[in-house]
PDB file of C-alpha atoms in Angstrom:
ATOM      1  CA  UNK A 119      70.374-101.956  14.326  1.00 64.00           C
ATOM      2  CA  UNK A 120      69.237 -99.918  17.378  1.00 68.00           C
ATOM      3  CA  UNK A 121      68.386-102.428  20.423  1.00 86.00           C
ATOM      4  CA  UNK A 122      65.707 -99.839  21.602  1.00 89.00           C
ATOM      5  CA  UNK A 123      63.295 -97.932  19.927  1.00 88.00           C
ATOM      6  CA  UNK A 124      61.742 -94.489  21.351  1.00 88.00           C
ATOM      7  CA  UNK A 125      58.097 -94.290  21.494  1.00 92.00           C
ATOM      8  CA  UNK A 126      57.566 -91.189  23.060  1.00 93.00           C
ATOM      9  CA  UNK A 127      59.862 -88.542  24.261  1.00 92.00           C
ATOM     10  CA  UNK A 128      59.278 -85.550  26.627  1.00 93.00           C
ATOM     11  CA  UNK A 129      61.605 -82.707  26.338  1.00 91.00           C
ATOM     12  CA  UNK A 130      61.596 -80.136  29.155  1.00 90.00           C
ATOM     13  CA  UNK A 131      63.267 -77.135  29.059  1.00 84.00           C
ATOM     14  CA  UNK A 132      64.269 -74.527  32.215  1.00 81.00           C
ATOM     15  CA  UNK A 133      64.324 -70.859  31.134  1.00 80.00           C
ATOM     16  CA  UNK A 134      64.920 -67.495  33.328  1.00 81.00           C
ATOM     17  CA  UNK A 135      64.812 -63.817  32.098  1.00 80.00           C
ATOM     18  CA  UNK A 136      68.275 -62.939  31.180  1.00 75.00           C
ATOM     19  CA  UNK A 137      70.078 -62.271  34.738  1.00 66.00           C
ATOM     20  CA  UNK A 138      67.315 -61.565  36.790  1.00 73.00           C
ATOM     21  CA  UNK A 139      66.750 -63.750  39.861  1.00 74.00           C
ATOM     22  CA  UNK A 140      64.789 -61.461  41.786  1.00 87.00           C
ATOM     23  CA  UNK A 141      61.297 -60.767  42.467  1.00 91.00           C
ATOM     24  CA  UNK A 142      59.807 -57.460  41.042  1.00 93.00           C
ATOM     25  CA  UNK A 143      60.011 -54.529  43.433  1.00 93.00           C
ATOM     26  CA  UNK A 144      56.302 -53.380  42.442  1.00 95.00           C
ATOM     27  CA  UNK A 145      54.270 -56.400  42.600  1.00 93.00           C
ATOM     28  CA  UNK A 146      56.631 -58.799  44.497  1.00 92.00           C
ATOM     29  CA  UNK A 147      56.187 -61.547  42.156  1.00 90.00           C
ATOM     30  CA  UNK A 148      59.187 -63.591  40.878  1.00 90.00           C
ATOM     31  CA  UNK A 149      60.029 -61.875  37.357  1.00 90.00           C
ATOM     32  CA  UNK A 150      60.142 -65.027  35.908  1.00 88.00           C
ATOM     33  CA  UNK A 151      56.520 -65.289  36.991  1.00 86.00           C
ATOM     34  CA  UNK A 152      53.236 -63.551  36.281  1.00 84.00           C
ATOM     35  CA  UNK A 153      52.471 -59.808  37.260  1.00 84.00           C
ATOM     36  CA  UNK A 154      49.148 -60.127  39.590  1.00 78.00           C
ATOM     37  CA  UNK A 155      47.130 -58.455  36.243  1.00 71.00           C
ATOM     38  CA  UNK A 156      43.728 -59.814  36.516  1.00 49.00           C
ATOM     39  CA  UNK A 157      43.551 -60.364  32.621  1.00 60.00           C
ATOM     40  CA  UNK A 158      43.727 -63.629  31.048  1.00 59.00           C
ATOM     41  CA  UNK A 159      46.318 -61.987  28.713  1.00 58.00           C
ATOM     42  CA  UNK A 160      48.819 -62.034  31.227  1.00 56.00           C
ATOM     43  CA  UNK A 161      48.586 -65.549  32.595  1.00 70.00           C
ATOM     44  CA  UNK A 162      51.244 -67.554  30.915  1.00 76.00           C
ATOM     45  CA  UNK A 163      54.961 -66.769  32.127  1.00 78.00           C
ATOM     46  CA  UNK A 164      57.535 -65.715  29.752  1.00 77.00           C
ATOM     47  CA  UNK A 165      56.748 -63.408  26.747  1.00 77.00           C
ATOM     48  CA  UNK A 166      53.131 -62.627  27.799  1.00 78.00           C
ATOM     49  CA  UNK A 167      54.490 -61.308  30.730  1.00 83.00           C
ATOM     50  CA  UNK A 168      57.772 -59.369  29.558  1.00 88.00           C
ATOM     51  CA  UNK A 169      60.136 -57.972  32.067  1.00 91.00           C
ATOM     52  CA  UNK A 170      62.069 -54.804  31.440  1.00 93.00           C
ATOM     53  CA  UNK A 171      65.494 -52.901  32.394  1.00 93.00           C
ATOM     54  CA  UNK A 172      65.758 -49.403  32.710  1.00 94.00           C
ATOM     55  CA  UNK A 173      68.858 -47.364  32.310  1.00 94.00           C
ATOM     56  CA  UNK A 174      69.621 -47.731  35.873  1.00 93.00           C
ATOM     57  CA  UNK A 175      69.604 -51.447  35.452  1.00 91.00           C
ATOM     58  CA  UNK A 176      66.644 -52.192  37.557  1.00 94.00           C
ATOM     59  CA  UNK A 177      64.246 -54.698  36.339  1.00 94.00           C
ATOM     60  CA  UNK A 178      60.409 -54.969  36.367  1.00 94.00           C
ATOM     61  CA  UNK A 179      57.437 -56.694  34.751  1.00 92.00           C
ATOM     62  CA  UNK A 180      56.415 -54.286  32.091  1.00 92.00           C
ATOM     63  CA  UNK A 181      52.661 -54.120  33.079  1.00 90.00           C
ATOM     64  CA  UNK A 182      53.997 -53.218  36.944  1.00 93.00           C
ATOM     65  CA  UNK A 183      56.242 -50.152  36.038  1.00 94.00           C
ATOM     66  CA  UNK A 184      53.817 -48.805  33.299  1.00 93.00           C
ATOM     67  CA  UNK A 185      51.235 -49.087  35.654  1.00 93.00           C
ATOM     68  CA  UNK A 186      53.656 -47.057  38.133  1.00 95.00           C
ATOM     69  CA  UNK A 187      54.945 -44.800  35.407  1.00 94.00           C
ATOM     70  CA  UNK A 188      50.988 -43.827  34.469  1.00 92.00           C
ATOM     71  CA  UNK A 189      50.206 -42.857  37.846  1.00 89.00           C
ATOM     72  CA  UNK A 190      53.670 -40.153  38.216  1.00 85.00           C
ATOM     73  CA  UNK A 191      52.507 -36.942  36.664  1.00 78.00           C
ATOM     74  CA  UNK A 192      55.603 -34.932  36.164  1.00 75.00           C
ATOM     75  CA  UNK A 193      58.960 -36.870  36.964  1.00 77.00           C
ATOM     76  CA  UNK A 194      59.136 -40.636  35.950  1.00 89.00           C
ATOM     77  CA  UNK A 195      61.228 -41.790  38.418  1.00 93.00           C
ATOM     78  CA  UNK A 196      62.728 -46.057  39.123  1.00 96.00           C
ATOM     79  CA  UNK A 197      61.039 -47.482  41.983  1.00 95.00           C
ATOM     80  CA  UNK A 198      64.032 -48.167  43.371  1.00 95.00           C
ATOM     81  CA  UNK A 199      66.324 -45.427  42.978  1.00 94.00           C
ATOM     82  CA  UNK A 200      64.275 -42.656  42.014  1.00 92.00           C
ATOM     83  CA  UNK A 201      66.694 -41.795  39.166  1.00 93.00           C
ATOM     84  CA  UNK A 202      64.828 -40.388  35.911  1.00 93.00           C
ATOM     85  CA  UNK A 203      63.147 -43.724  34.207  1.00 95.00           C
ATOM     86  CA  UNK A 204      64.375 -44.462  30.654  1.00 93.00           C
ATOM     87  CA  UNK A 205      63.959 -48.165  29.085  1.00 93.00           C
ATOM     88  CA  UNK A 206      66.989 -49.600  28.498  1.00 90.00           C
ATOM     89  CA  UNK A 207      67.499 -50.524  24.832  1.00 72.00           C
TER      90      UNK A 207
ATOM     91  CA  UNK B 222      36.978 -60.422  43.793  1.00 62.00           C
ATOM     92  CA  UNK B 223      40.529 -60.860  43.408  1.00 80.00           C
ATOM     93  CA  UNK B 224      42.614 -57.809  42.277  1.00 88.00           C
ATOM     94  CA  UNK B 225      46.305 -56.818  41.635  1.00 89.00           C
ATOM     95  CA  UNK B 226      46.024 -54.621  44.693  1.00 93.00           C
ATOM     96  CA  UNK B 227      44.548 -57.641  46.982  1.00 94.00           C
ATOM     97  CA  UNK B 228      47.115 -60.262  45.655  1.00 92.00           C
ATOM     98  CA  UNK B 229      49.678 -57.914  46.692  1.00 95.00           C
ATOM     99  CA  UNK B 230      48.410 -57.146  49.891  1.00 96.00           C
ATOM    100  CA  UNK B 231      47.860 -60.505  50.730  1.00 95.00           C
ATOM    101  CA  UNK B 232      51.798 -61.363  49.614  1.00 94.00           C
ATOM    102  CA  UNK B 233      52.440 -58.490  52.336  1.00 96.00           C
ATOM    103  CA  UNK B 234      50.333 -60.179  55.065  1.00 97.00           C
ATOM    104  CA  UNK B 235      52.358 -63.543  54.460  1.00 96.00           C
ATOM    105  CA  UNK B 236      55.599 -61.401  55.101  1.00 95.00           C
ATOM    106  CA  UNK B 237      54.377 -60.076  58.455  1.00 96.00           C
ATOM    107  CA  UNK B 238      53.472 -63.836  59.410  1.00 95.00           C
ATOM    108  CA  UNK B 239      56.559 -65.233  58.489  1.00 95.00           C
ATOM    109  CA  UNK B 240      59.079 -62.360  58.659  1.00 94.00           C
ATOM    110  CA  UNK B 241      57.811 -59.578  61.063  1.00 93.00           C
ATOM    111  CA  UNK B 242      59.755 -56.553  61.836  1.00 94.00           C
ATOM    112  CA  UNK B 243      61.008 -56.361  65.337  1.00 94.00           C
ATOM    113  CA  UNK B 244      58.183 -54.503  67.362  1.00 95.00           C
ATOM    114  CA  UNK B 245      55.595 -54.522  65.260  1.00 96.00           C
ATOM    115  CA  UNK B 246      52.645 -56.563  64.861  1.00 96.00           C
ATOM    116  CA  UNK B 247      49.832 -55.862  62.157  1.00 97.00           C
ATOM    117  CA  UNK B 248      46.837 -57.609  60.361  1.00 96.00           C
ATOM    118  CA  UNK B 249      43.969 -56.911  58.352  1.00 97.00           C
ATOM    119  CA  UNK B 250      40.699 -56.865  59.194  1.00 96.00           C
ATOM    120  CA  UNK B 251      38.676 -60.636  58.911  1.00 93.00           C
ATOM    121  CA  UNK B 252      36.523 -59.381  56.401  1.00 92.00           C
ATOM    122  CA  UNK B 253      38.416 -56.479  54.510  1.00 95.00           C
ATOM    123  CA  UNK B 254      41.884 -56.821  53.354  1.00 96.00           C
ATOM    124  CA  UNK B 255      42.223 -53.150  52.386  1.00 97.00           C
ATOM    125  CA  UNK B 256      41.601 -52.214  56.257  1.00 98.00           C
ATOM    126  CA  UNK B 257      44.501 -53.177  58.752  1.00 98.00           C
ATOM    127  CA  UNK B 258      44.936 -52.441  62.068  1.00 98.00           C
ATOM    128  CA  UNK B 259      48.785 -52.616  63.378  1.00 97.00           C
ATOM    129  CA  UNK B 260      50.678 -51.964  66.713  1.00 96.00           C
ATOM    130  CA  UNK B 261      53.943 -50.547  67.410  1.00 96.00           C
ATOM    131  CA  UNK B 262      55.899 -51.246  69.990  1.00 95.00           C
ATOM    132  CA  UNK B 263      58.143 -48.306  71.652  1.00 94.00           C
ATOM    133  CA  UNK B 264      62.092 -49.196  71.257  1.00 93.00           C
ATOM    134  CA  UNK B 265      63.632 -50.457  74.288  1.00 94.00           C
ATOM    135  CA  UNK B 266      66.384 -47.919  75.968  1.00 94.00           C
ATOM    136  CA  UNK B 267      64.377 -44.684  74.226  1.00 95.00           C
ATOM    137  CA  UNK B 268      61.463 -42.667  76.072  1.00 96.00           C
ATOM    138  CA  UNK B 269      59.361 -44.469  74.203  1.00 96.00           C
ATOM    139  CA  UNK B 270      60.022 -48.075  75.485  1.00 95.00           C
ATOM    140  CA  UNK B 271      57.061 -49.689  76.849  1.00 94.00           C
ATOM    141  CA  UNK B 272      54.239 -48.204  74.817  1.00 94.00           C
ATOM    142  CA  UNK B 273      52.116 -49.631  72.570  1.00 94.00           C
ATOM    143  CA  UNK B 274      50.873 -47.603  69.891  1.00 95.00           C
ATOM    144  CA  UNK B 275      47.663 -48.597  67.901  1.00 96.00           C
ATOM    145  CA  UNK B 276      47.492 -47.713  64.268  1.00 97.00           C
ATOM    146  CA  UNK B 277      44.792 -48.610  61.275  1.00 98.00           C
ATOM    147  CA  UNK B 278      46.022 -48.694  57.714  1.00 98.00           C
ATOM    148  CA  UNK B 279      43.602 -47.848  54.855  1.00 98.00           C
ATOM    149  CA  UNK B 280      44.276 -49.160  51.327  1.00 98.00           C
ATOM    150  CA  UNK B 281      42.976 -48.284  48.144  1.00 97.00           C
ATOM    151  CA  UNK B 282      42.708 -50.118  44.846  1.00 95.00           C
ATOM    152  CA  UNK B 283      45.566 -47.949  43.799  1.00 95.00           C
ATOM    153  CA  UNK B 284      48.071 -49.620  46.195  1.00 96.00           C
ATOM    154  CA  UNK B 285      50.890 -50.092  45.857  1.00 96.00           C
ATOM    155  CA  UNK B 286      51.080 -47.285  43.227  1.00 95.00           C
ATOM    156  CA  UNK B 287      49.693 -44.848  45.903  1.00 96.00           C
ATOM    157  CA  UNK B 288      50.573 -44.875  49.135  1.00 97.00           C
ATOM    158  CA  UNK B 289      47.805 -46.351  52.200  1.00 98.00           C
ATOM    159  CA  UNK B 290      46.170 -43.817  54.718  1.00 98.00           C
ATOM    160  CA  UNK B 291      48.068 -44.212  58.047  1.00 98.00           C
ATOM    161  CA  UNK B 292      46.983 -42.854  61.581  1.00 98.00           C
ATOM    162  CA  UNK B 293      47.435 -43.415  65.009  1.00 97.00           C
ATOM    163  CA  UNK B 294      44.481 -44.730  67.178  1.00 96.00           C
ATOM    164  CA  UNK B 295      47.004 -43.660  70.286  1.00 94.00           C
ATOM    165  CA  UNK B 296      47.442 -40.347  71.479  1.00 94.00           C
ATOM    166  CA  UNK B 297      50.779 -39.527  70.563  1.00 96.00           C
ATOM    167  CA  UNK B 298      53.124 -36.651  71.976  1.00 96.00           C
ATOM    168  CA  UNK B 299      55.755 -36.391  68.777  1.00 97.00           C
ATOM    169  CA  UNK B 300      56.848 -33.456  66.311  1.00 97.00           C
ATOM    170  CA  UNK B 301      55.403 -35.176  63.432  1.00 97.00           C
ATOM    171  CA  UNK B 302      52.433 -36.895  64.199  1.00 97.00           C
ATOM    172  CA  UNK B 303      48.998 -34.597  64.445  1.00 97.00           C
ATOM    173  CA  UNK B 304      46.870 -34.146  67.194  1.00 94.00           C
ATOM    174  CA  UNK B 305      44.260 -36.293  64.719  1.00 96.00           C
ATOM    175  CA  UNK B 306      46.882 -39.323  65.239  1.00 97.00           C
ATOM    176  CA  UNK B 307      48.054 -37.931  60.962  1.00 97.00           C
ATOM    177  CA  UNK B 308      51.466 -38.717  60.244  1.00 97.00           C
ATOM    178  CA  UNK B 309      53.798 -36.484  58.521  1.00 95.00           C
ATOM    179  CA  UNK B 310      56.528 -38.406  56.705  1.00 95.00           C
ATOM    180  CA  UNK B 311      57.943 -38.277  53.444  1.00 94.00           C
ATOM    181  CA  UNK B 312      57.427 -41.653  52.373  1.00 95.00           C
ATOM    182  CA  UNK B 313      53.391 -41.786  52.938  1.00 96.00           C
ATOM    183  CA  UNK B 314      53.209 -38.631  50.820  1.00 92.00           C
ATOM    184  CA  UNK B 315      55.670 -37.326  48.041  1.00 89.00           C
ATOM    185  CA  UNK B 316      58.417 -39.740  48.472  1.00 92.00           C
ATOM    186  CA  UNK B 317      56.163 -42.941  48.027  1.00 95.00           C
ATOM    187  CA  UNK B 318      57.457 -45.776  46.075  1.00 96.00           C
ATOM    188  CA  UNK B 319      55.464 -49.011  45.119  1.00 96.00           C
ATOM    189  CA  UNK B 320      58.473 -50.729  46.082  1.00 96.00           C
ATOM    190  CA  UNK B 321      57.411 -50.320  49.864  1.00 97.00           C
ATOM    191  CA  UNK B 322      54.891 -52.807  51.798  1.00 97.00           C
ATOM    192  CA  UNK B 323      53.123 -53.128  55.027  1.00 98.00           C
ATOM    193  CA  UNK B 324      56.469 -54.081  57.096  1.00 97.00           C
ATOM    194  CA  UNK B 325      58.634 -51.562  55.285  1.00 97.00           C
ATOM    195  CA  UNK B 326      55.872 -48.730  56.173  1.00 97.00           C
ATOM    196  CA  UNK B 327      55.589 -49.550  59.750  1.00 97.00           C
ATOM    197  CA  UNK B 328      59.310 -49.941  60.652  1.00 96.00           C
ATOM    198  CA  UNK B 329      59.869 -46.653  58.572  1.00 97.00           C
ATOM    199  CA  UNK B 330      57.093 -45.409  61.021  1.00 97.00           C
ATOM    200  CA  UNK B 331      58.752 -47.150  64.252  1.00 96.00           C
ATOM    201  CA  UNK B 332      62.173 -45.533  63.185  1.00 95.00           C
ATOM    202  CA  UNK B 333      60.439 -41.801  62.979  1.00 96.00           C
ATOM    203  CA  UNK B 334      59.426 -42.201  66.550  1.00 96.00           C
ATOM    204  CA  UNK B 335      62.848 -42.169  68.012  1.00 95.00           C
ATOM    205  CA  UNK B 336      64.431 -40.113  65.010  1.00 95.00           C
ATOM    206  CA  UNK B 337      61.666 -37.136  64.355  1.00 96.00           C
ATOM    207  CA  UNK B 338      62.075 -34.536  61.784  1.00 92.00           C
ATOM    208  CA  UNK B 339      61.916 -30.994  63.390  1.00 83.00           C
ATOM    209  CA  UNK B 340      61.799 -29.444  59.618  1.00 85.00           C
ATOM    210  CA  UNK B 341      58.201 -30.608  59.327  1.00 86.00           C
ATOM    211  CA  UNK B 342      56.413 -30.358  62.589  1.00 91.00           C
ATOM    212  CA  UNK B 343      53.020 -31.082  62.949  1.00 96.00           C
ATOM    213  CA  UNK B 344      52.886 -30.630  66.509  1.00 96.00           C
ATOM    214  CA  UNK B 345      54.235 -27.421  67.311  1.00 94.00           C
ATOM    215  CA  UNK B 346      54.444 -28.000  71.085  1.00 95.00           C
ATOM    216  CA  UNK B 347      56.274 -31.380  70.464  1.00 96.00           C
ATOM    217  CA  UNK B 348      58.419 -30.088  67.981  1.00 95.00           C
ATOM    218  CA  UNK B 349      59.578 -27.163  70.055  1.00 95.00           C
ATOM    219  CA  UNK B 350      60.415 -28.955  73.136  1.00 96.00           C
ATOM    220  CA  UNK B 351      62.230 -31.651  71.177  1.00 96.00           C
ATOM    221  CA  UNK B 352      64.507 -28.881  69.922  1.00 95.00           C
ATOM    222  CA  UNK B 353      64.807 -26.946  72.998  1.00 95.00           C
ATOM    223  CA  UNK B 354      64.092 -28.971  76.275  1.00 96.00           C
ATOM    224  CA  UNK B 355      64.965 -32.224  75.362  1.00 96.00           C
ATOM    225  CA  UNK B 356      64.728 -33.417  78.819  1.00 97.00           C
ATOM    226  CA  UNK B 357      60.463 -32.042  79.635  1.00 97.00           C
ATOM    227  CA  UNK B 358      60.258 -33.276  76.080  1.00 97.00           C
ATOM    228  CA  UNK B 359      61.077 -36.724  77.061  1.00 97.00           C
ATOM    229  CA  UNK B 360      58.879 -36.699  80.189  1.00 97.00           C
ATOM    230  CA  UNK B 361      56.024 -35.417  78.180  1.00 97.00           C
ATOM    231  CA  UNK B 362      56.845 -38.848  75.761  1.00 97.00           C
ATOM    232  CA  UNK B 363      56.950 -41.172  79.132  1.00 96.00           C
ATOM    233  CA  UNK B 364      53.803 -39.369  80.070  1.00 95.00           C
ATOM    234  CA  UNK B 365      52.234 -40.162  77.142  1.00 94.00           C
ATOM    235  CA  UNK B 366      53.246 -44.146  77.312  1.00 95.00           C
ATOM    236  CA  UNK B 367      51.707 -44.318  80.529  1.00 93.00           C
ATOM    237  CA  UNK B 368      48.549 -42.882  78.782  1.00 89.00           C
ATOM    238  CA  UNK B 369      48.686 -45.421  76.298  1.00 85.00           C
ATOM    239  CA  UNK B 370      48.355 -48.187  79.138  1.00 84.00           C
ATOM    240  CA  UNK B 371      45.118 -46.450  80.522  1.00 81.00           C
ATOM    241  CA  UNK B 372      43.834 -46.518  77.266  1.00 75.00           C
ATOM    242  CA  UNK B 373      44.737 -50.343  77.081  1.00 73.00           C
ATOM    243  CA  UNK B 374      42.764 -51.079  80.500  1.00 74.00           C
ATOM    244  CA  UNK B 375      39.906 -49.102  79.455  1.00 75.00           C
ATOM    245  CA  UNK B 376      39.809 -50.775  76.263  1.00 71.00           C
ATOM    246  CA  UNK B 377      39.796 -54.303  77.789  1.00 67.00           C
ATOM    247  CA  UNK B 378      37.447 -53.126  80.367  1.00 64.00           C
ATOM    248  CA  UNK B 379      34.754 -52.455  77.774  1.00 58.00           C
TER     249      UNK B 379
END
């Protein structure tokens, strides 16, 4: 017979994107946080605010890098190292 | 209204307040965060020493995906600075990257002062003297520094 009965439990988990502990070079918000896009869609950290990596190993918020690449007409370069931007698979 | 650009500029401002680069100060106008005033102090032990050079920085909503417009308000004598105060610096044009912030932009301009690029002249006389007669070039820079103080006094009198 158990001496204590659990009535209520609150579970808390810590998470972080795999291998990144830095700010997004474009918006300067932490990669675990939300980029400063004004839409409600991007207000919850996590899957709503995905982080993507380039072949060059640099990471950015998906919305931030998409916007940057969209402003570049010819060369699609990584903001950090200026190498040609290719999404890492 | 808060936009991605304005939120980023608030972060830039916070960084300028907590961790300003040496010899540089900058802040947005009270009522318009898209418009900044900045001052670069001439680096010690160079002909630019003692100078206070004023600039204005104008951002568009496309920042940080597009560079701001930066101009000197102080009259300058420098190979890469036009008579109207415009600056010929690659990172403000085709070498722009969205990772730059206000602090990085101004630090680059500060280092351009003492390390001009004679290959892209904006002031042909300054460029020629820099390459052919460094002594006279430095004399002209020092004269300009002194003039920047006069401008300062005139403004104070107003």
